[in-house]
Tab-separated table of C-alpha atoms in Angstrom:
chain	number	residue	atom	x	y	z
V	1	MET	CA	46.814	10.703	-12.394
V	2	THR	CA	45.830	11.434	-8.790
V	3	VAL	CA	47.992	13.257	-6.269
V	4	TYR	CA	48.503	9.994	-4.390
V	5	GLU	CA	49.583	8.128	-7.530
V	6	LEU	CA	52.081	10.838	-8.424
V	7	GLN	CA	53.425	10.854	-4.878
V	8	GLN	CA	54.015	7.101	-5.101
V	9	LYS	CA	55.894	7.534	-8.371
V	10	ILE	CA	58.123	10.171	-6.753
V	11	LEU	CA	58.810	7.976	-3.732
V	12	ASP	CA	59.801	5.096	-6.016
V	13	LEU	CA	61.908	7.308	-8.274
V	14	LYS	CA	63.857	9.021	-5.522
V	15	LYS	CA	64.687	5.640	-4.020
V	16	GLU	CA	65.770	4.283	-7.395
V	17	LYS	CA	67.960	7.322	-8.143
V	18	ASP	CA	69.258	7.838	-4.593
V	19	ILE	CA	67.757	11.310	-4.153
V	20	CYS	CA	67.035	13.238	-0.956
V	21	ILE	CA	64.140	15.704	-1.165
V	22	LEU	CA	64.101	18.712	1.146
V	23	ALA	CA	60.976	20.845	1.495
V	24	HIS	CA	60.660	24.154	3.279
V	25	SER	CA	57.692	24.416	5.630
V	26	TYR	CA	56.003	26.903	3.306
V	27	GLU	CA	55.682	24.327	0.510
V	28	ALA	CA	52.319	22.747	-0.252
V	29	ARG	CA	51.160	19.745	1.776
V	30	GLU	CA	51.414	17.299	-1.134
V	31	ILE	CA	55.112	18.186	-1.476
V	32	SER	CA	55.921	18.011	2.228
V	33	GLU	CA	54.425	14.511	2.353
V	34	ILE	CA	56.986	13.115	-0.131
V	35	ALA	CA	59.962	15.014	1.306
V	36	ASP	CA	62.636	13.306	3.376
V	37	PHE	CA	62.864	16.363	5.607
V	38	VAL	CA	60.635	19.410	6.126
V	39	GLY	CA	61.659	22.497	8.061
V	40	ASP	CA	63.293	25.922	8.081
V	41	SER	CA	65.967	26.768	5.540
V	42	TYR	CA	69.052	26.448	7.744
V	43	ALA	CA	67.882	23.258	9.436
V	44	LEU	CA	67.385	21.700	6.004
V	45	SER	CA	70.847	22.712	4.808
V	46	VAL	CA	72.437	21.192	7.904
V	47	LYS	CA	70.429	17.999	7.473
V	48	ALA	CA	71.614	17.732	3.860
V	49	LYS	CA	75.206	17.408	5.093
V	50	SER	CA	74.491	14.158	6.916
V	51	VAL	CA	72.245	12.333	4.445
V	52	PRO	CA	73.871	9.501	2.454
V	53	GLN	CA	72.320	10.561	-0.872
V	54	LYS	CA	74.615	12.349	-3.311
V	55	THR	CA	71.776	14.286	-4.959
V	56	VAL	CA	69.550	16.742	-3.090
V	57	ILE	CA	66.432	18.422	-4.472
V	58	MET	CA	65.445	21.607	-2.671
V	59	CYS	CA	61.752	22.450	-2.767
V	60	GLY	CA	62.060	26.028	-1.660
V	61	VAL	CA	63.683	29.175	-3.011
V	62	ARG	CA	67.093	29.883	-4.502
V	63	PHE	CA	68.999	31.101	-1.425
V	64	MET	CA	67.996	27.885	0.366
V	65	ALA	CA	69.429	25.702	-2.379
V	66	GLU	CA	72.574	27.856	-2.367
V	67	THR	CA	72.962	27.375	1.399
V	68	VAL	CA	72.756	23.613	0.911
V	69	LYS	CA	75.524	23.850	-1.699
V	70	ILE	CA	77.666	26.060	0.555
V	71	LEU	CA	77.578	23.445	3.320
V	72	SER	CA	77.620	20.353	1.048
V	73	PRO	CA	79.827	21.201	-1.938
V	74	GLN	CA	80.326	17.540	-2.797
V	75	LYS	CA	76.622	16.967	-3.385
V	76	LYS	CA	74.578	17.666	-6.492
V	77	VAL	CA	72.016	20.266	-5.419
V	78	ILE	CA	68.959	20.964	-7.557
V	79	LEU	CA	66.494	23.812	-7.103
V	80	ALA	CA	63.132	22.258	-7.958
V	81	ASN	CA	61.828	25.362	-9.729
V	82	PRO	CA	64.464	27.748	-11.148
V	83	ASP	CA	62.062	30.710	-10.915
V	84	ALA	CA	61.594	30.346	-7.160
V	85	GLY	CA	63.437	33.335	-5.746
V	86	CYS	CA	63.233	35.328	-2.523
V	87	PRO	CA	62.442	39.039	-2.955
V	88	MET	CA	63.981	39.840	0.421
V	89	ALA	CA	67.222	38.017	-0.373
V	90	GLU	CA	67.473	39.911	-3.654
V	91	GLN	CA	66.737	43.390	-2.242
V	92	MET	CA	70.332	44.230	-1.355
V	93	ASP	CA	73.474	43.638	-3.366
V	94	LYS	CA	77.124	43.383	-2.503
V	95	GLU	CA	77.966	46.884	-3.747
V	96	LEU	CA	75.438	48.584	-1.456
V	97	ILE	CA	76.664	46.830	1.672
V	98	GLU	CA	80.307	47.424	0.749
V	99	GLN	CA	79.525	51.153	0.566
V	100	LEU	CA	77.905	51.066	3.992
V	101	LYS	CA	80.868	49.119	5.391
V	102	SER	CA	83.335	51.655	4.014
V	103	ARG	CA	81.526	54.451	5.859
V	104	ASP	CA	81.501	52.557	9.154
V	105	PRO	CA	84.290	49.932	8.999
V	106	ASN	CA	84.141	49.011	12.684
V	107	ARG	CA	80.516	47.885	12.505
V	108	ALA	CA	80.064	44.101	12.176
V	109	VAL	CA	77.700	43.041	9.403
V	110	VAL	CA	75.104	40.464	10.459
V	111	ALA	CA	73.209	38.813	7.610
V	112	TYR	CA	69.890	37.076	7.973
V	113	ILE	CA	70.201	33.711	6.252
V	114	ASN	CA	67.637	34.999	3.724
V	115	THR	CA	70.420	36.570	1.650
V	116	THR	CA	72.239	35.623	-1.536
V	117	THR	CA	75.531	33.746	-1.500
V	118	ASP	CA	77.227	36.756	-3.069
V	119	LEU	CA	76.107	39.004	-0.221
V	120	LYS	CA	77.137	36.489	2.435
V	121	THR	CA	80.735	36.691	1.158
V	122	ILE	CA	81.178	40.156	2.720
V	123	CYS	CA	79.216	39.584	5.934
V	124	ASP	CA	80.715	38.739	9.314
V	125	VAL	CA	78.004	36.556	10.830
V	126	CYS	CA	74.879	34.819	9.554
V	127	VAL	CA	71.742	34.333	11.680
V	128	THR	CA	68.337	32.694	11.526
V	129	SER	CA	65.155	34.142	12.985
V	130	SER	CA	65.372	31.683	15.887
V	131	SER	CA	69.066	32.261	16.640
V	132	ALA	CA	69.527	35.980	15.920
V	133	VAL	CA	69.061	37.258	19.479
V	134	LYS	CA	71.387	34.656	21.011
V	135	ILE	CA	74.081	35.111	18.378
V	136	ILE	CA	74.100	38.916	18.496
V	137	ASN	CA	74.239	38.850	22.295
V	138	ASN	CA	77.234	36.494	22.078
V	139	MET	CA	79.114	38.608	19.536
V	140	PRO	CA	82.020	40.641	20.958
V	141	GLU	CA	81.166	43.616	18.739
V	142	LYS	CA	78.757	46.201	20.099
V	143	ASP	CA	78.163	48.060	16.829
V	144	ILE	CA	76.233	45.992	14.290
V	145	LEU	CA	74.727	46.475	10.836
V	146	PHE	CA	71.797	44.061	10.474
V	147	ILE	CA	70.582	43.145	6.972
V	148	PRO	CA	68.260	42.780	5.151
V	149	ASP	CA	65.033	42.519	7.190
V	150	ILE	CA	64.235	45.719	9.083
V	151	ASN	CA	61.360	44.066	10.977
V	152	LEU	CA	63.422	41.136	12.258
V	153	GLY	CA	66.208	43.624	12.933
V	154	THR	CA	63.877	45.824	14.982
V	155	TYR	CA	62.712	42.832	16.997
V	156	VAL	CA	66.328	41.768	17.635
V	157	ALA	CA	67.358	45.317	18.579
V	158	ASN	CA	64.577	45.443	21.180
V	159	GLN	CA	65.805	42.153	22.637
V	160	CYS	CA	69.466	43.263	22.619
V	161	PRO	CA	69.491	46.751	24.212
V	162	ASN	CA	73.201	46.415	24.976
V	163	LYS	CA	74.014	46.456	21.244
V	164	ASN	CA	74.061	49.409	18.854
V	165	ILE	CA	72.182	47.944	15.882
V	166	LYS	CA	71.864	49.875	12.640
V	167	LEU	CA	69.215	48.769	10.153
V	168	VAL	CA	68.754	49.111	6.407
V	169	HIS	CA	65.257	49.333	4.976
V	170	GLY	CA	64.350	45.931	3.551
V	171	GLY	CA	62.164	42.987	4.403
V	172	CYS	CA	59.814	40.203	3.445
V	173	PRO	CA	56.990	41.494	1.211
V	174	THR	CA	54.821	38.539	2.210
V	175	HIS	CA	54.952	39.141	5.961
V	176	CYS	CA	54.703	42.905	5.395
V	177	ARG	CA	51.235	42.431	3.896
V	178	VAL	CA	49.847	41.826	7.376
V	179	ARG	CA	48.416	44.947	8.990
V	180	GLU	CA	47.540	45.634	12.603
V	181	SER	CA	43.909	45.845	11.479
V	182	ASN	CA	44.145	42.214	10.321
V	183	VAL	CA	45.301	41.168	13.787
V	184	LEU	CA	42.602	43.114	15.587
V	185	GLN	CA	39.908	41.704	13.326
V	186	ALA	CA	41.181	38.127	13.771
V	187	LYS	CA	41.273	38.567	17.554
V	188	LYS	CA	37.734	39.940	17.482
V	189	GLU	CA	36.503	36.934	15.486
V	190	HIS	CA	38.463	34.417	17.590
V	191	PRO	CA	38.752	35.904	21.100
V	192	ASN	CA	40.015	32.660	22.665
V	193	ALA	CA	42.816	32.127	20.134
V	194	LEU	CA	46.493	32.772	20.854
V	195	PHE	CA	48.315	34.879	18.271
V	196	LEU	CA	51.586	33.321	17.069
V	197	VAL	CA	53.683	35.527	14.804
V	198	HIS	CA	56.914	35.573	12.815
V	199	PRO	CA	59.307	38.470	13.612
V	200	GLU	CA	59.421	39.346	9.885
V	201	CYS	CA	56.030	40.985	10.453
V	202	THR	CA	55.946	44.702	11.262
V	203	PRO	CA	56.337	45.863	14.887
V	204	ASP	CA	52.711	47.026	15.135
V	205	VAL	CA	51.687	43.441	14.327
V	206	VAL	CA	54.293	41.716	16.494
V	207	LYS	CA	53.344	43.724	19.604
V	208	HIS	CA	50.022	41.852	19.780
V	209	ALA	CA	51.650	38.394	19.791
V	210	ASP	CA	51.344	35.764	22.485
V	211	TYR	CA	54.397	34.121	20.935
V	212	VAL	CA	57.044	35.438	18.523
V	213	GLY	CA	59.302	32.954	16.736
V	214	SER	CA	60.535	31.234	13.626
V	215	THR	CA	58.326	29.054	11.461
V	216	SER	CA	59.454	25.920	13.291
V	217	GLY	CA	59.109	27.709	16.602
V	218	ILE	CA	55.511	28.653	15.826
V	219	MET	CA	54.670	25.078	14.844
V	220	ASP	CA	56.329	23.589	17.924
V	221	TYR	CA	54.588	26.074	20.215
V	222	ALA	CA	51.162	25.308	18.751
V	223	LYS	CA	51.680	21.551	18.958
V	224	LYS	CA	52.849	21.617	22.573
V	225	SER	CA	50.441	24.255	23.872
V	226	SER	CA	47.388	23.266	25.904
V	227	ALA	CA	45.444	25.979	24.083
V	228	LYS	CA	42.975	24.851	21.422
V	229	GLU	CA	42.776	27.866	19.101
V	230	PHE	CA	45.501	29.835	17.344
V	231	ILE	CA	45.801	32.749	14.934
V	232	ILE	CA	48.855	32.121	12.759
V	233	GLY	CA	50.960	35.107	11.722
V	234	THR	CA	53.191	33.542	9.099
V	235	GLU	CA	52.789	32.014	5.640
V	236	ASN	CA	49.355	30.454	5.310
V	237	SER	CA	50.651	26.981	4.497
V	238	ILE	CA	51.664	26.748	8.163
V	239	THR	CA	48.018	27.152	9.129
V	240	GLU	CA	47.199	24.228	6.827
V	241	HIS	CA	50.051	22.025	8.059
V	242	LEU	CA	49.112	22.594	11.674
V	243	GLN	CA	45.497	21.705	11.000
V	244	TYR	CA	46.642	18.380	9.524
V	245	ASP	CA	49.086	17.736	12.383
V	246	CYS	CA	46.693	18.799	15.168
V	247	PRO	CA	43.134	17.952	14.069
V	248	ASP	CA	41.886	18.466	17.622
V	249	LYS	CA	42.860	22.157	17.505
V	250	LYS	CA	41.718	25.109	15.387
V	251	PHE	CA	44.005	27.360	13.366
V	252	TYR	CA	43.143	30.633	11.649
V	253	PRO	CA	45.274	32.660	9.210
V	254	VAL	CA	45.746	36.242	10.349
V	255	SER	CA	45.294	37.354	6.741
V	256	LYS	CA	44.263	35.635	3.518
V	257	ASP	CA	47.047	37.589	1.772
V	258	LEU	CA	49.882	36.026	3.760
V	259	VAL	CA	50.964	33.840	0.845
V	260	CYS	CA	54.507	33.481	-0.547
V	261	HIS	CA	54.044	33.074	-4.284
V	262	ASN	CA	57.666	32.035	-4.751
V	263	MET	CA	57.172	29.093	-2.414
V	264	LYS	CA	53.922	28.145	-4.093
V	265	ILE	CA	55.445	28.130	-7.596
V	266	THR	CA	56.941	24.655	-7.070
V	267	THR	CA	54.462	21.891	-7.945
V	268	LEU	CA	54.352	18.166	-7.323
V	269	PRO	CA	54.645	17.350	-11.074
V	270	GLU	CA	57.795	19.495	-11.195
V	271	VAL	CA	59.302	17.528	-8.315
V	272	TYR	CA	58.551	14.364	-10.261
V	273	LEU	CA	60.290	15.759	-13.347
V	274	CYS	CA	63.270	16.803	-11.196
V	275	CYS	CA	63.646	13.252	-9.943
V	276	GLY	CA	63.805	12.111	-13.558
V	277	GLY	CA	66.360	14.755	-14.485
V	278	GLU	CA	63.934	16.631	-16.748
V	279	PHE	CA	63.425	19.803	-14.723
V	280	GLY	CA	65.035	22.011	-12.094
V	281	GLU	CA	68.376	23.809	-11.995
V	282	GLU	CA	71.618	22.475	-10.600
V	283	ILE	CA	73.218	24.982	-8.223
V	284	THR	CA	76.906	25.641	-8.853
V	285	LEU	CA	79.260	27.864	-6.862
V	286	ASP	CA	82.917	28.560	-7.525
V	287	GLU	CA	85.047	27.442	-4.600
V	288	GLU	CA	86.350	30.911	-3.717
V	289	THR	CA	82.825	32.300	-3.403
V	290	ARG	CA	81.614	29.262	-1.485
V	291	LEU	CA	84.411	29.486	1.081
V	292	LYS	CA	83.880	33.220	1.613
V	293	ALA	CA	80.152	32.696	2.125
V	294	GLU	CA	80.745	29.764	4.467
V	295	LYS	CA	82.748	31.926	6.881
V	296	CYS	CA	79.710	33.833	8.147
V	297	ILE	CA	77.802	30.573	8.567
V	298	ASN	CA	80.679	29.104	10.581
V	299	LYS	CA	80.591	32.198	12.785
V	300	MET	CA	76.888	31.613	13.317
V	301	ILE	CA	77.669	28.130	14.595
V	302	GLU	CA	80.473	29.484	16.796
V	303	TYR	CA	78.267	32.101	18.463
V	304	GLY	CA	75.022	30.150	18.404
V	305	GLY	CA	76.150	26.677	19.361
């Protein structure tokens, strides 16, 4: 069976079974083409609330499917591949952060959305990479503990000098693979290209950027820019997607190693099996946990608009 034939079967099956398919931007092109919506994790979870379908398949990683369930408890939420986790989300547990809170109880805990549901239950505010600076500036608290990404936290701290931001060592192993030497080499090979980078990269990489932003922000910037060449400093699937979307422009990965293996573990045949109820894992959350985790997301909406 060809990719196209399998895609057609999925499109027919999801219509027959009233299924909405969400795909994170880091998923492969053949998956994004059959998805109802493609984007960043929080945007997808918000979109899931408004779709008429009662079943949602998340082609992404576990914390993303959990966020969908937090915001849409009445829907059946399926993680397309049960082994798709997020190393950054799993780096810190509830017990560690509770210990840090007990030592500094007046410090507000800000959680990047790339965290587990369990950890969100003890955090004050949730943020995304695109909203973190705005939300933290709008928070009444001056003293903040930012978790788990130290690189995003460093970027936010530099943008919010009026806040006292404490960081814990953690981060995205995929974005951390990029070295300053990779950037310098890419710029040498493509001197006319703009460098667009995700703030999960290390500060010595980010300092060379022409634009710093979320995955969606990087894609929007590249599409709207009058420039014709770009070095992409986030997961390499974005380089591929942009080349499809903007065939008149050129896109170069900053490093061949900038690949999220957890995102790549989901395959098109698995999505097909999910639609038929033969694969995937249904996400379940007890109501007490869900409500506690939802509080920090509601605060994000309050401060971020």
